[in-house]
Amino acid sequence: MKKMTALFRTSMDELRSVRNLTMVALFGCMSVVMGYFTIQIGDFLKIGFSSIVQQFVYYLFGPGTGMLFAGAMDILKFAVRPTGAFFPGYTLNAMLAAVIYGFFYYRQKISLRRVFAAQLVVALVCNVCLGTLWWHMTTTQAQAAFLPVLGVRLGKNLAQWPLNSLLYYGTWEFMERAGVFREIRKHIYTRRV
């Protein structure tokens, strides 16, 4: 627990640098733009690319910075392109997912196994459990059965899990081999744990 607290605190220190704030803002802009490139497969399955950009923030700047970034991005994306009514539970979901990804990725050796684990935890905790709860609380069909919807969301997220994992890992691997992260790290402030 102490290690996680120290990692979170170090991540929050990343925001003390104007360079880091600028870099996070640039990733935010890229995420908004990438949000327009979503591939819809049927009624329930979609492949989005903005989450990949956001996960780079969690990888480079950690869970604390990522949490604030995710909350701000959720609100900004809703303001830019609203889908339904605003509900703060979904913003909390985004922030919790950022913390989970941050703990899995920040200052860690990224492997396919680690990416699969992070994506699975986020899918089950944030998307399936909490996402279904928020849907149940906000739907006009409040009498709708919770468990059948939970089952459908579980199936959808398990179907997307390997695809999301491979998409993020492949993009991360490409960026790492191209030296993009090495160049970014040269220009950002980092405090050692």
mmCIF file with all atom_site columns, C-alpha atoms in Angstrom:
data_model
loop_
_atom_site.group_PDB
_atom_site.id
_atom_site.type_symbol
_atom_site.label_atom_id
_atom_site.label_alt_id
_atom_site.label_comp_id
_atom_site.label_asym_id
_atom_site.label_entity_id
_atom_site.label_seq_id
_atom_site.pdbx_PDB_ins_code
_atom_site.Cartn_x
_atom_site.Cartn_y
_atom_site.Cartn_z
_atom_site.occupancy
_atom_site.B_iso_or_equiv
_atom_site.pdbx_formal_charge
_atom_site.auth_seq_id
_atom_site.auth_comp_id
_atom_site.auth_asym_id
_atom_site.auth_atom_id
_atom_site.pdbx_PDB_model_num
ATOM 1   C CA . MET A 1 1   ? 0.000   0.000   0.000   1.00 0.00 ? 1   MET A CA 1
ATOM 2   C CA . LYS A 1 2   ? 2.886   2.386   0.772   1.00 0.00 ? 2   LYS A CA 1
ATOM 3   C CA . LYS A 1 3   ? 4.355   1.760   -2.650  1.00 0.00 ? 3   LYS A CA 1
ATOM 4   C CA . MET A 1 4   ? 1.039   2.582   -4.327  1.00 0.00 ? 4   MET A CA 1
ATOM 5   C CA . THR A 1 5   ? 0.687   5.765   -2.262  1.00 0.00 ? 5   THR A CA 1
ATOM 6   C CA . ALA A 1 6   ? 4.231   6.830   -3.153  1.00 0.00 ? 6   ALA A CA 1
ATOM 7   C CA . LEU A 1 7   ? 3.595   6.083   -6.827  1.00 0.00 ? 7   LEU A CA 1
ATOM 8   C CA . PHE A 1 8   ? 0.382   8.123   -6.747  1.00 0.00 ? 8   PHE A CA 1
ATOM 9   C CA . ARG A 1 9   ? 2.149   11.024  -5.031  1.00 0.00 ? 9   ARG A CA 1
ATOM 10  C CA . THR A 1 10  ? 5.002   10.922  -7.547  1.00 0.00 ? 10  THR A CA 1
ATOM 11  C CA . SER A 1 11  ? 2.464   10.932  -10.343 1.00 0.00 ? 11  SER A CA 1
ATOM 12  C CA . MET A 1 12  ? 0.787   14.027  -8.883  1.00 0.00 ? 12  MET A CA 1
ATOM 13  C CA . ASP A 1 13  ? 4.205   15.737  -8.748  1.00 0.00 ? 13  ASP A CA 1
ATOM 14  C CA . GLU A 1 14  ? 4.385   15.365  -12.529 1.00 0.00 ? 14  GLU A CA 1
ATOM 15  C CA . LEU A 1 15  ? 1.875   18.234  -12.737 1.00 0.00 ? 15  LEU A CA 1
ATOM 16  C CA . ARG A 1 16  ? 4.319   20.700  -11.175 1.00 0.00 ? 16  ARG A CA 1
ATOM 17  C CA . SER A 1 17  ? 6.059   21.150  -14.494 1.00 0.00 ? 17  SER A CA 1
ATOM 18  C CA . VAL A 1 18  ? 4.679   23.432  -17.209 1.00 0.00 ? 18  VAL A CA 1
ATOM 19  C CA . ARG A 1 19  ? 6.236   21.099  -19.784 1.00 0.00 ? 19  ARG A CA 1
ATOM 20  C CA . ASN A 1 20  ? 4.287   18.174  -18.395 1.00 0.00 ? 20  ASN A CA 1
ATOM 21  C CA . LEU A 1 21  ? 1.050   20.147  -18.305 1.00 0.00 ? 21  LEU A CA 1
ATOM 22  C CA . THR A 1 22  ? 1.645   21.125  -21.926 1.00 0.00 ? 22  THR A CA 1
ATOM 23  C CA . MET A 1 23  ? 2.364   17.521  -22.918 1.00 0.00 ? 23  MET A CA 1
ATOM 24  C CA . VAL A 1 24  ? -0.765  16.283  -21.140 1.00 0.00 ? 24  VAL A CA 1
ATOM 25  C CA . ALA A 1 25  ? -2.814  19.002  -22.884 1.00 0.00 ? 25  ALA A CA 1
ATOM 26  C CA . LEU A 1 26  ? -1.415  17.912  -26.265 1.00 0.00 ? 26  LEU A CA 1
ATOM 27  C CA . PHE A 1 27  ? -2.415  14.324  -25.533 1.00 0.00 ? 27  PHE A CA 1
ATOM 28  C CA . GLY A 1 28  ? -5.853  15.650  -24.592 1.00 0.00 ? 28  GLY A CA 1
ATOM 29  C CA . CYS A 1 29  ? -6.183  17.368  -27.972 1.00 0.00 ? 29  CYS A CA 1
ATOM 30  C CA . MET A 1 30  ? -5.104  14.192  -29.747 1.00 0.00 ? 30  MET A CA 1
ATOM 31  C CA . SER A 1 31  ? -7.638  12.192  -27.737 1.00 0.00 ? 31  SER A CA 1
ATOM 32  C CA . VAL A 1 32  ? -10.503 14.494  -28.736 1.00 0.00 ? 32  VAL A CA 1
ATOM 33  C CA . VAL A 1 33  ? -9.513  14.276  -32.398 1.00 0.00 ? 33  VAL A CA 1
ATOM 34  C CA . MET A 1 34  ? -9.089  10.486  -32.247 1.00 0.00 ? 34  MET A CA 1
ATOM 35  C CA . GLY A 1 35  ? -12.548 10.247  -30.690 1.00 0.00 ? 35  GLY A CA 1
ATOM 36  C CA . TYR A 1 36  ? -13.989 11.091  -34.099 1.00 0.00 ? 36  TYR A CA 1
ATOM 37  C CA . PHE A 1 37  ? -12.366 7.979   -35.595 1.00 0.00 ? 37  PHE A CA 1
ATOM 38  C CA . THR A 1 38  ? -14.554 5.336   -33.981 1.00 0.00 ? 38  THR A CA 1
ATOM 39  C CA . ILE A 1 39  ? -15.502 2.196   -35.867 1.00 0.00 ? 39  ILE A CA 1
ATOM 40  C CA . GLN A 1 40  ? -19.021 0.977   -35.066 1.00 0.00 ? 40  GLN A CA 1
ATOM 41  C CA . ILE A 1 41  ? -19.512 -2.793  -35.439 1.00 0.00 ? 41  ILE A CA 1
ATOM 42  C CA . GLY A 1 42  ? -23.187 -3.540  -34.984 1.00 0.00 ? 42  GLY A CA 1
ATOM 43  C CA . ASP A 1 43  ? -25.331 -1.915  -32.334 1.00 0.00 ? 43  ASP A CA 1
ATOM 44  C CA . PHE A 1 44  ? -23.216 -2.671  -29.296 1.00 0.00 ? 44  PHE A CA 1
ATOM 45  C CA . LEU A 1 45  ? -19.598 -3.092  -30.375 1.00 0.00 ? 45  LEU A CA 1
ATOM 46  C CA . LYS A 1 46  ? -17.323 -0.197  -31.286 1.00 0.00 ? 46  LYS A CA 1
ATOM 47  C CA . ILE A 1 47  ? -13.598 0.304   -31.611 1.00 0.00 ? 47  ILE A CA 1
ATOM 48  C CA . GLY A 1 48  ? -12.411 3.675   -30.373 1.00 0.00 ? 48  GLY A CA 1
ATOM 49  C CA . PHE A 1 49  ? -8.948  5.117   -30.718 1.00 0.00 ? 49  PHE A CA 1
ATOM 50  C CA . SER A 1 50  ? -9.086  7.969   -28.209 1.00 0.00 ? 50  SER A CA 1
ATOM 51  C CA . SER A 1 51  ? -8.612  5.573   -25.289 1.00 0.00 ? 51  SER A CA 1
ATOM 52  C CA . ILE A 1 52  ? -5.229  4.538   -26.693 1.00 0.00 ? 52  ILE A CA 1
ATOM 53  C CA . VAL A 1 53  ? -4.004  8.133   -26.545 1.00 0.00 ? 53  VAL A CA 1
ATOM 54  C CA . GLN A 1 54  ? -5.377  8.483   -23.033 1.00 0.00 ? 54  GLN A CA 1
ATOM 55  C CA . GLN A 1 55  ? -3.572  5.339   -21.917 1.00 0.00 ? 55  GLN A CA 1
ATOM 56  C CA . PHE A 1 56  ? -0.309  6.890   -23.082 1.00 0.00 ? 56  PHE A CA 1
ATOM 57  C CA . VAL A 1 57  ? -0.913  9.642   -20.511 1.00 0.00 ? 57  VAL A CA 1
ATOM 58  C CA . TYR A 1 58  ? -1.411  7.027   -17.777 1.00 0.00 ? 58  TYR A CA 1
ATOM 59  C CA . TYR A 1 59  ? 1.765   5.273   -18.926 1.00 0.00 ? 59  TYR A CA 1
ATOM 60  C CA . LEU A 1 60  ? 3.906   8.418   -19.023 1.00 0.00 ? 60  LEU A CA 1
ATOM 61  C CA . PHE A 1 61  ? 2.458   10.415  -16.112 1.00 0.00 ? 61  PHE A CA 1
ATOM 62  C CA . GLY A 1 62  ? 0.881   7.853   -13.784 1.00 0.00 ? 62  GLY A CA 1
ATOM 63  C CA . PRO A 1 63  ? -2.335  7.326   -11.856 1.00 0.00 ? 63  PRO A CA 1
ATOM 64  C CA . GLY A 1 64  ? -2.639  10.725  -10.142 1.00 0.00 ? 64  GLY A CA 1
ATOM 65  C CA . THR A 1 65  ? -2.128  12.853  -13.213 1.00 0.00 ? 65  THR A CA 1
ATOM 66  C CA . GLY A 1 66  ? -4.100  10.315  -15.235 1.00 0.00 ? 66  GLY A CA 1
ATOM 67  C CA . MET A 1 67  ? -7.050  10.536  -12.861 1.00 0.00 ? 67  MET A CA 1
ATOM 68  C CA . LEU A 1 68  ? -7.299  14.320  -13.216 1.00 0.00 ? 68  LEU A CA 1
ATOM 69  C CA . PHE A 1 69  ? -6.733  14.066  -16.975 1.00 0.00 ? 69  PHE A CA 1
ATOM 70  C CA . ALA A 1 70  ? -9.461  11.429  -17.389 1.00 0.00 ? 70  ALA A CA 1
ATOM 71  C CA . GLY A 1 71  ? -11.990 13.440  -15.403 1.00 0.00 ? 71  GLY A CA 1
ATOM 72  C CA . ALA A 1 72  ? -11.269 16.586  -17.396 1.00 0.00 ? 72  ALA A CA 1
ATOM 73  C CA . MET A 1 73  ? -11.382 14.686  -20.706 1.00 0.00 ? 73  MET A CA 1
ATOM 74  C CA . ASP A 1 74  ? -14.701 13.046  -19.868 1.00 0.00 ? 74  ASP A CA 1
ATOM 75  C CA . ILE A 1 75  ? -16.292 16.416  -19.169 1.00 0.00 ? 75  ILE A CA 1
ATOM 76  C CA . LEU A 1 76  ? -14.645 18.050  -22.199 1.00 0.00 ? 76  LEU A CA 1
ATOM 77  C CA . LYS A 1 77  ? -15.721 15.269  -24.572 1.00 0.00 ? 77  LYS A CA 1
ATOM 78  C CA . PHE A 1 78  ? -19.256 15.491  -23.251 1.00 0.00 ? 78  PHE A CA 1
ATOM 79  C CA . ALA A 1 79  ? -19.258 19.246  -23.842 1.00 0.00 ? 79  ALA A CA 1
ATOM 80  C CA . VAL A 1 80  ? -17.884 18.824  -27.376 1.00 0.00 ? 80  VAL A CA 1
ATOM 81  C CA . ARG A 1 81  ? -20.041 15.872  -28.398 1.00 0.00 ? 81  ARG A CA 1
ATOM 82  C CA . PRO A 1 82  ? -22.798 15.050  -25.883 1.00 0.00 ? 82  PRO A CA 1
ATOM 83  C CA . THR A 1 83  ? -24.361 11.600  -25.969 1.00 0.00 ? 83  THR A CA 1
ATOM 84  C CA . GLY A 1 84  ? -27.335 11.581  -23.641 1.00 0.00 ? 84  GLY A CA 1
ATOM 85  C CA . ALA A 1 85  ? -27.551 13.379  -20.319 1.00 0.00 ? 85  ALA A CA 1
ATOM 86  C CA . PHE A 1 86  ? -24.467 14.088  -18.216 1.00 0.00 ? 86  PHE A CA 1
ATOM 87  C CA . PHE A 1 87  ? -24.045 11.802  -15.189 1.00 0.00 ? 87  PHE A CA 1
ATOM 88  C CA . PRO A 1 88  ? -21.046 12.166  -12.842 1.00 0.00 ? 88  PRO A CA 1
ATOM 89  C CA . GLY A 1 89  ? -20.850 8.402   -12.294 1.00 0.00 ? 89  GLY A CA 1
ATOM 90  C CA . TYR A 1 90  ? -19.407 7.972   -15.773 1.00 0.00 ? 90  TYR A CA 1
ATOM 91  C CA . THR A 1 91  ? -16.786 10.629  -14.999 1.00 0.00 ? 91  THR A CA 1
ATOM 92  C CA . LEU A 1 92  ? -15.886 8.707   -11.844 1.00 0.00 ? 92  LEU A CA 1
ATOM 93  C CA . ASN A 1 93  ? -15.603 5.576   -14.011 1.00 0.00 ? 93  ASN A CA 1
ATOM 94  C CA . ALA A 1 94  ? -13.143 7.317   -16.308 1.00 0.00 ? 94  ALA A CA 1
ATOM 95  C CA . MET A 1 95  ? -11.107 8.520   -13.331 1.00 0.00 ? 95  MET A CA 1
ATOM 96  C CA . LEU A 1 96  ? -11.058 5.080   -11.699 1.00 0.00 ? 96  LEU A CA 1
ATOM 97  C CA . ALA A 1 97  ? -9.994  3.470   -14.994 1.00 0.00 ? 97  ALA A CA 1
ATOM 98  C CA . ALA A 1 98  ? -7.145  5.992   -15.223 1.00 0.00 ? 98  ALA A CA 1
ATOM 99  C CA . VAL A 1 99  ? -5.967  5.095   -11.730 1.00 0.00 ? 99  VAL A CA 1
ATOM 100 C CA . ILE A 1 100 ? -6.055  1.376   -12.558 1.00 0.00 ? 100 ILE A CA 1
ATOM 101 C CA . TYR A 1 101 ? -4.185  1.852   -15.838 1.00 0.00 ? 101 TYR A CA 1
ATOM 102 C CA . GLY A 1 102 ? -1.718  4.161   -14.108 1.00 0.00 ? 102 GLY A CA 1
ATOM 103 C CA . PHE A 1 103 ? -0.861  1.571   -11.477 1.00 0.00 ? 103 PHE A CA 1
ATOM 104 C CA . PHE A 1 104 ? -0.421  -1.095  -14.149 1.00 0.00 ? 104 PHE A CA 1
ATOM 105 C CA . TYR A 1 105 ? 1.654   1.030   -16.583 1.00 0.00 ? 105 TYR A CA 1
ATOM 106 C CA . TYR A 1 106 ? 3.435   3.897   -14.809 1.00 0.00 ? 106 TYR A CA 1
ATOM 107 C CA . ARG A 1 107 ? 7.158   3.164   -14.461 1.00 0.00 ? 107 ARG A CA 1
ATOM 108 C CA . GLN A 1 108 ? 6.539   -0.486  -15.262 1.00 0.00 ? 108 GLN A CA 1
ATOM 109 C CA . LYS A 1 109 ? 7.911   -2.700  -17.979 1.00 0.00 ? 109 LYS A CA 1
ATOM 110 C CA . ILE A 1 110 ? 5.039   -2.989  -20.428 1.00 0.00 ? 110 ILE A CA 1
ATOM 111 C CA . SER A 1 111 ? 4.297   -6.519  -21.582 1.00 0.00 ? 111 SER A CA 1
ATOM 112 C CA . LEU A 1 112 ? 1.368   -8.060  -23.387 1.00 0.00 ? 112 LEU A CA 1
ATOM 113 C CA . ARG A 1 113 ? 0.421   -9.888  -20.186 1.00 0.00 ? 113 ARG A CA 1
ATOM 114 C CA . ARG A 1 114 ? 0.386   -6.630  -18.201 1.00 0.00 ? 114 ARG A CA 1
ATOM 115 C CA . VAL A 1 115 ? -1.771  -4.935  -20.854 1.00 0.00 ? 115 VAL A CA 1
ATOM 116 C CA . PHE A 1 116 ? -4.217  -7.855  -20.920 1.00 0.00 ? 116 PHE A CA 1
ATOM 117 C CA . ALA A 1 117 ? -4.471  -7.747  -17.098 1.00 0.00 ? 117 ALA A CA 1
ATOM 118 C CA . ALA A 1 118 ? -5.033  -3.969  -16.982 1.00 0.00 ? 118 ALA A CA 1
ATOM 119 C CA . GLN A 1 119 ? -7.652  -4.078  -19.729 1.00 0.00 ? 119 GLN A CA 1
ATOM 120 C CA . LEU A 1 120 ? -9.480  -6.958  -18.010 1.00 0.00 ? 120 LEU A CA 1
ATOM 121 C CA . VAL A 1 121 ? -9.601  -5.246  -14.605 1.00 0.00 ? 121 VAL A CA 1
ATOM 122 C CA . VAL A 1 122 ? -10.894 -2.012  -16.157 1.00 0.00 ? 122 VAL A CA 1
ATOM 123 C CA . ALA A 1 123 ? -13.443 -3.902  -18.271 1.00 0.00 ? 123 ALA A CA 1
ATOM 124 C CA . LEU A 1 124 ? -14.830 -5.854  -15.314 1.00 0.00 ? 124 LEU A CA 1
ATOM 125 C CA . VAL A 1 125 ? -14.738 -3.192  -12.586 1.00 0.00 ? 125 VAL A CA 1
ATOM 126 C CA . CYS A 1 126 ? -15.447 0.021   -14.503 1.00 0.00 ? 126 CYS A CA 1
ATOM 127 C CA . ASN A 1 127 ? -17.350 -1.044  -17.592 1.00 0.00 ? 127 ASN A CA 1
ATOM 128 C CA . VAL A 1 128 ? -19.313 -4.073  -16.446 1.00 0.00 ? 128 VAL A CA 1
ATOM 129 C CA . CYS A 1 129 ? -19.998 -3.540  -12.742 1.00 0.00 ? 129 CYS A CA 1
ATOM 130 C CA . LEU A 1 130 ? -20.037 0.238   -12.302 1.00 0.00 ? 130 LEU A CA 1
ATOM 131 C CA . GLY A 1 131 ? -21.138 1.024   -15.855 1.00 0.00 ? 131 GLY A CA 1
ATOM 132 C CA . THR A 1 132 ? -24.158 -1.247  -15.466 1.00 0.00 ? 132 THR A CA 1
ATOM 133 C CA . LEU A 1 133 ? -24.965 0.324   -12.110 1.00 0.00 ? 133 LEU A CA 1
ATOM 134 C CA . TRP A 1 134 ? -24.821 3.840   -13.591 1.00 0.00 ? 134 TRP A CA 1
ATOM 135 C CA . TRP A 1 135 ? -26.955 2.737   -16.535 1.00 0.00 ? 135 TRP A CA 1
ATOM 136 C CA . HIS A 1 136 ? -29.497 1.203   -14.169 1.00 0.00 ? 136 HIS A CA 1
ATOM 137 C CA . MET A 1 137 ? -29.613 4.393   -12.086 1.00 0.00 ? 137 MET A CA 1
ATOM 138 C CA . THR A 1 138 ? -30.062 6.710   -15.069 1.00 0.00 ? 138 THR A CA 1
ATOM 139 C CA . THR A 1 139 ? -32.277 4.741   -17.419 1.00 0.00 ? 139 THR A CA 1
ATOM 140 C CA . THR A 1 140 ? -35.912 5.627   -17.811 1.00 0.00 ? 140 THR A CA 1
ATOM 141 C CA . GLN A 1 141 ? -36.623 1.930   -17.539 1.00 0.00 ? 141 GLN A CA 1
ATOM 142 C CA . ALA A 1 142 ? -35.678 1.796   -13.862 1.00 0.00 ? 142 ALA A CA 1
ATOM 143 C CA . GLN A 1 143 ? -37.684 -1.412  -13.571 1.00 0.00 ? 143 GLN A CA 1
ATOM 144 C CA . ALA A 1 144 ? -35.375 -3.096  -16.091 1.00 0.00 ? 144 ALA A CA 1
ATOM 145 C CA . ALA A 1 145 ? -33.725 -6.179  -14.683 1.00 0.00 ? 145 ALA A CA 1
ATOM 146 C CA . PHE A 1 146 ? -30.164 -5.485  -13.571 1.00 0.00 ? 146 PHE A CA 1
ATOM 147 C CA . LEU A 1 147 ? -28.715 -8.988  -14.006 1.00 0.00 ? 147 LEU A CA 1
ATOM 148 C CA . PRO A 1 148 ? -29.672 -9.540  -17.677 1.00 0.00 ? 148 PRO A CA 1
ATOM 149 C CA . VAL A 1 149 ? -28.138 -6.195  -18.610 1.00 0.00 ? 149 VAL A CA 1
ATOM 150 C CA . LEU A 1 150 ? -25.060 -7.085  -16.560 1.00 0.00 ? 150 LEU A CA 1
ATOM 151 C CA . GLY A 1 151 ? -24.770 -10.326 -18.552 1.00 0.00 ? 151 GLY A CA 1
ATOM 152 C CA . VAL A 1 152 ? -25.011 -8.533  -21.896 1.00 0.00 ? 152 VAL A CA 1
ATOM 153 C CA . ARG A 1 153 ? -22.422 -5.951  -20.839 1.00 0.00 ? 153 ARG A CA 1
ATOM 154 C CA . LEU A 1 154 ? -20.133 -8.717  -19.577 1.00 0.00 ? 154 LEU A CA 1
ATOM 155 C CA . GLY A 1 155 ? -20.319 -10.501 -22.931 1.00 0.00 ? 155 GLY A CA 1
ATOM 156 C CA . LYS A 1 156 ? -19.665 -7.286  -24.859 1.00 0.00 ? 156 LYS A CA 1
ATOM 157 C CA . ASN A 1 157 ? -16.670 -6.328  -22.722 1.00 0.00 ? 157 ASN A CA 1
ATOM 158 C CA . LEU A 1 158 ? -15.182 -9.824  -22.854 1.00 0.00 ? 158 LEU A CA 1
ATOM 159 C CA . ALA A 1 159 ? -15.512 -9.725  -26.654 1.00 0.00 ? 159 ALA A CA 1
ATOM 160 C CA . GLN A 1 160 ? -13.762 -6.338  -26.813 1.00 0.00 ? 160 GLN A CA 1
ATOM 161 C CA . TRP A 1 161 ? -11.101 -7.148  -24.203 1.00 0.00 ? 161 TRP A CA 1
ATOM 162 C CA . PRO A 1 162 ? -8.568  -8.977  -26.427 1.00 0.00 ? 162 PRO A CA 1
ATOM 163 C CA . LEU A 1 163 ? -9.084  -6.523  -29.274 1.00 0.00 ? 163 LEU A CA 1
ATOM 164 C CA . ASN A 1 164 ? -8.564  -3.481  -27.035 1.00 0.00 ? 164 ASN A CA 1
ATOM 165 C CA . SER A 1 165 ? -5.514  -5.106  -25.445 1.00 0.00 ? 165 SER A CA 1
ATOM 166 C CA . LEU A 1 166 ? -3.868  -5.979  -28.745 1.00 0.00 ? 166 LEU A CA 1
ATOM 167 C CA . LEU A 1 167 ? -4.674  -2.571  -30.211 1.00 0.00 ? 167 LEU A CA 1
ATOM 168 C CA . TYR A 1 168 ? -3.094  -0.717  -27.283 1.00 0.00 ? 168 TYR A CA 1
ATOM 169 C CA . TYR A 1 169 ? -0.074  -3.016  -27.025 1.00 0.00 ? 169 TYR A CA 1
ATOM 170 C CA . GLY A 1 170 ? 0.583   -2.897  -30.766 1.00 0.00 ? 170 GLY A CA 1
ATOM 171 C CA . THR A 1 171 ? 0.394   0.893   -30.816 1.00 0.00 ? 171 THR A CA 1
ATOM 172 C CA . TRP A 1 172 ? 2.556   1.165   -27.685 1.00 0.00 ? 172 TRP A CA 1
ATOM 173 C CA . GLU A 1 173 ? 5.137   -1.231  -29.155 1.00 0.00 ? 173 GLU A CA 1
ATOM 174 C CA . PHE A 1 174 ? 5.273   0.756   -32.412 1.00 0.00 ? 174 PHE A CA 1
ATOM 175 C CA . MET A 1 175 ? 5.712   4.055   -30.541 1.00 0.00 ? 175 MET A CA 1
ATOM 176 C CA . GLU A 1 176 ? 8.362   2.559   -28.264 1.00 0.00 ? 176 GLU A CA 1
ATOM 177 C CA . ARG A 1 177 ? 10.388  1.115   -31.156 1.00 0.00 ? 177 ARG A CA 1
ATOM 178 C CA . ALA A 1 178 ? 10.100  4.377   -33.080 1.00 0.00 ? 178 ALA A CA 1
ATOM 179 C CA . GLY A 1 179 ? 11.613  6.184   -30.077 1.00 0.00 ? 179 GLY A CA 1
ATOM 180 C CA . VAL A 1 180 ? 8.617   8.447   -29.526 1.00 0.00 ? 180 VAL A CA 1
ATOM 181 C CA . PHE A 1 181 ? 8.397   7.766   -25.781 1.00 0.00 ? 181 PHE A CA 1
ATOM 182 C CA . ARG A 1 182 ? 12.166  8.174   -25.396 1.00 0.00 ? 182 ARG A CA 1
ATOM 183 C CA . GLU A 1 183 ? 11.911  11.638  -26.970 1.00 0.00 ? 183 GLU A CA 1
ATOM 184 C CA . ILE A 1 184 ? 8.935   12.574  -24.815 1.00 0.00 ? 184 ILE A CA 1
ATOM 185 C CA . ARG A 1 185 ? 10.743  11.441  -21.662 1.00 0.00 ? 185 ARG A CA 1
ATOM 186 C CA . LYS A 1 186 ? 13.687  13.700  -22.531 1.00 0.00 ? 186 LYS A CA 1
ATOM 187 C CA . HIS A 1 187 ? 11.421  16.733  -22.296 1.00 0.00 ? 187 HIS A CA 1
ATOM 188 C CA . ILE A 1 188 ? 9.247   15.938  -19.315 1.00 0.00 ? 188 ILE A CA 1
ATOM 189 C CA . TYR A 1 189 ? 9.975   16.495  -15.672 1.00 0.00 ? 189 TYR A CA 1
ATOM 190 C CA . THR A 1 190 ? 10.201  13.263  -13.699 1.00 0.00 ? 190 THR A CA 1
ATOM 191 C CA . ARG A 1 191 ? 10.722  12.777  -10.005 1.00 0.00 ? 191 ARG A CA 1
ATOM 192 C CA . ARG A 1 192 ? 12.134  9.446   -8.934  1.00 0.00 ? 192 ARG A CA 1
ATOM 193 C CA . VAL A 1 193 ? 10.318  7.369   -6.304  1.00 0.00 ? 193 VAL A CA 1
#
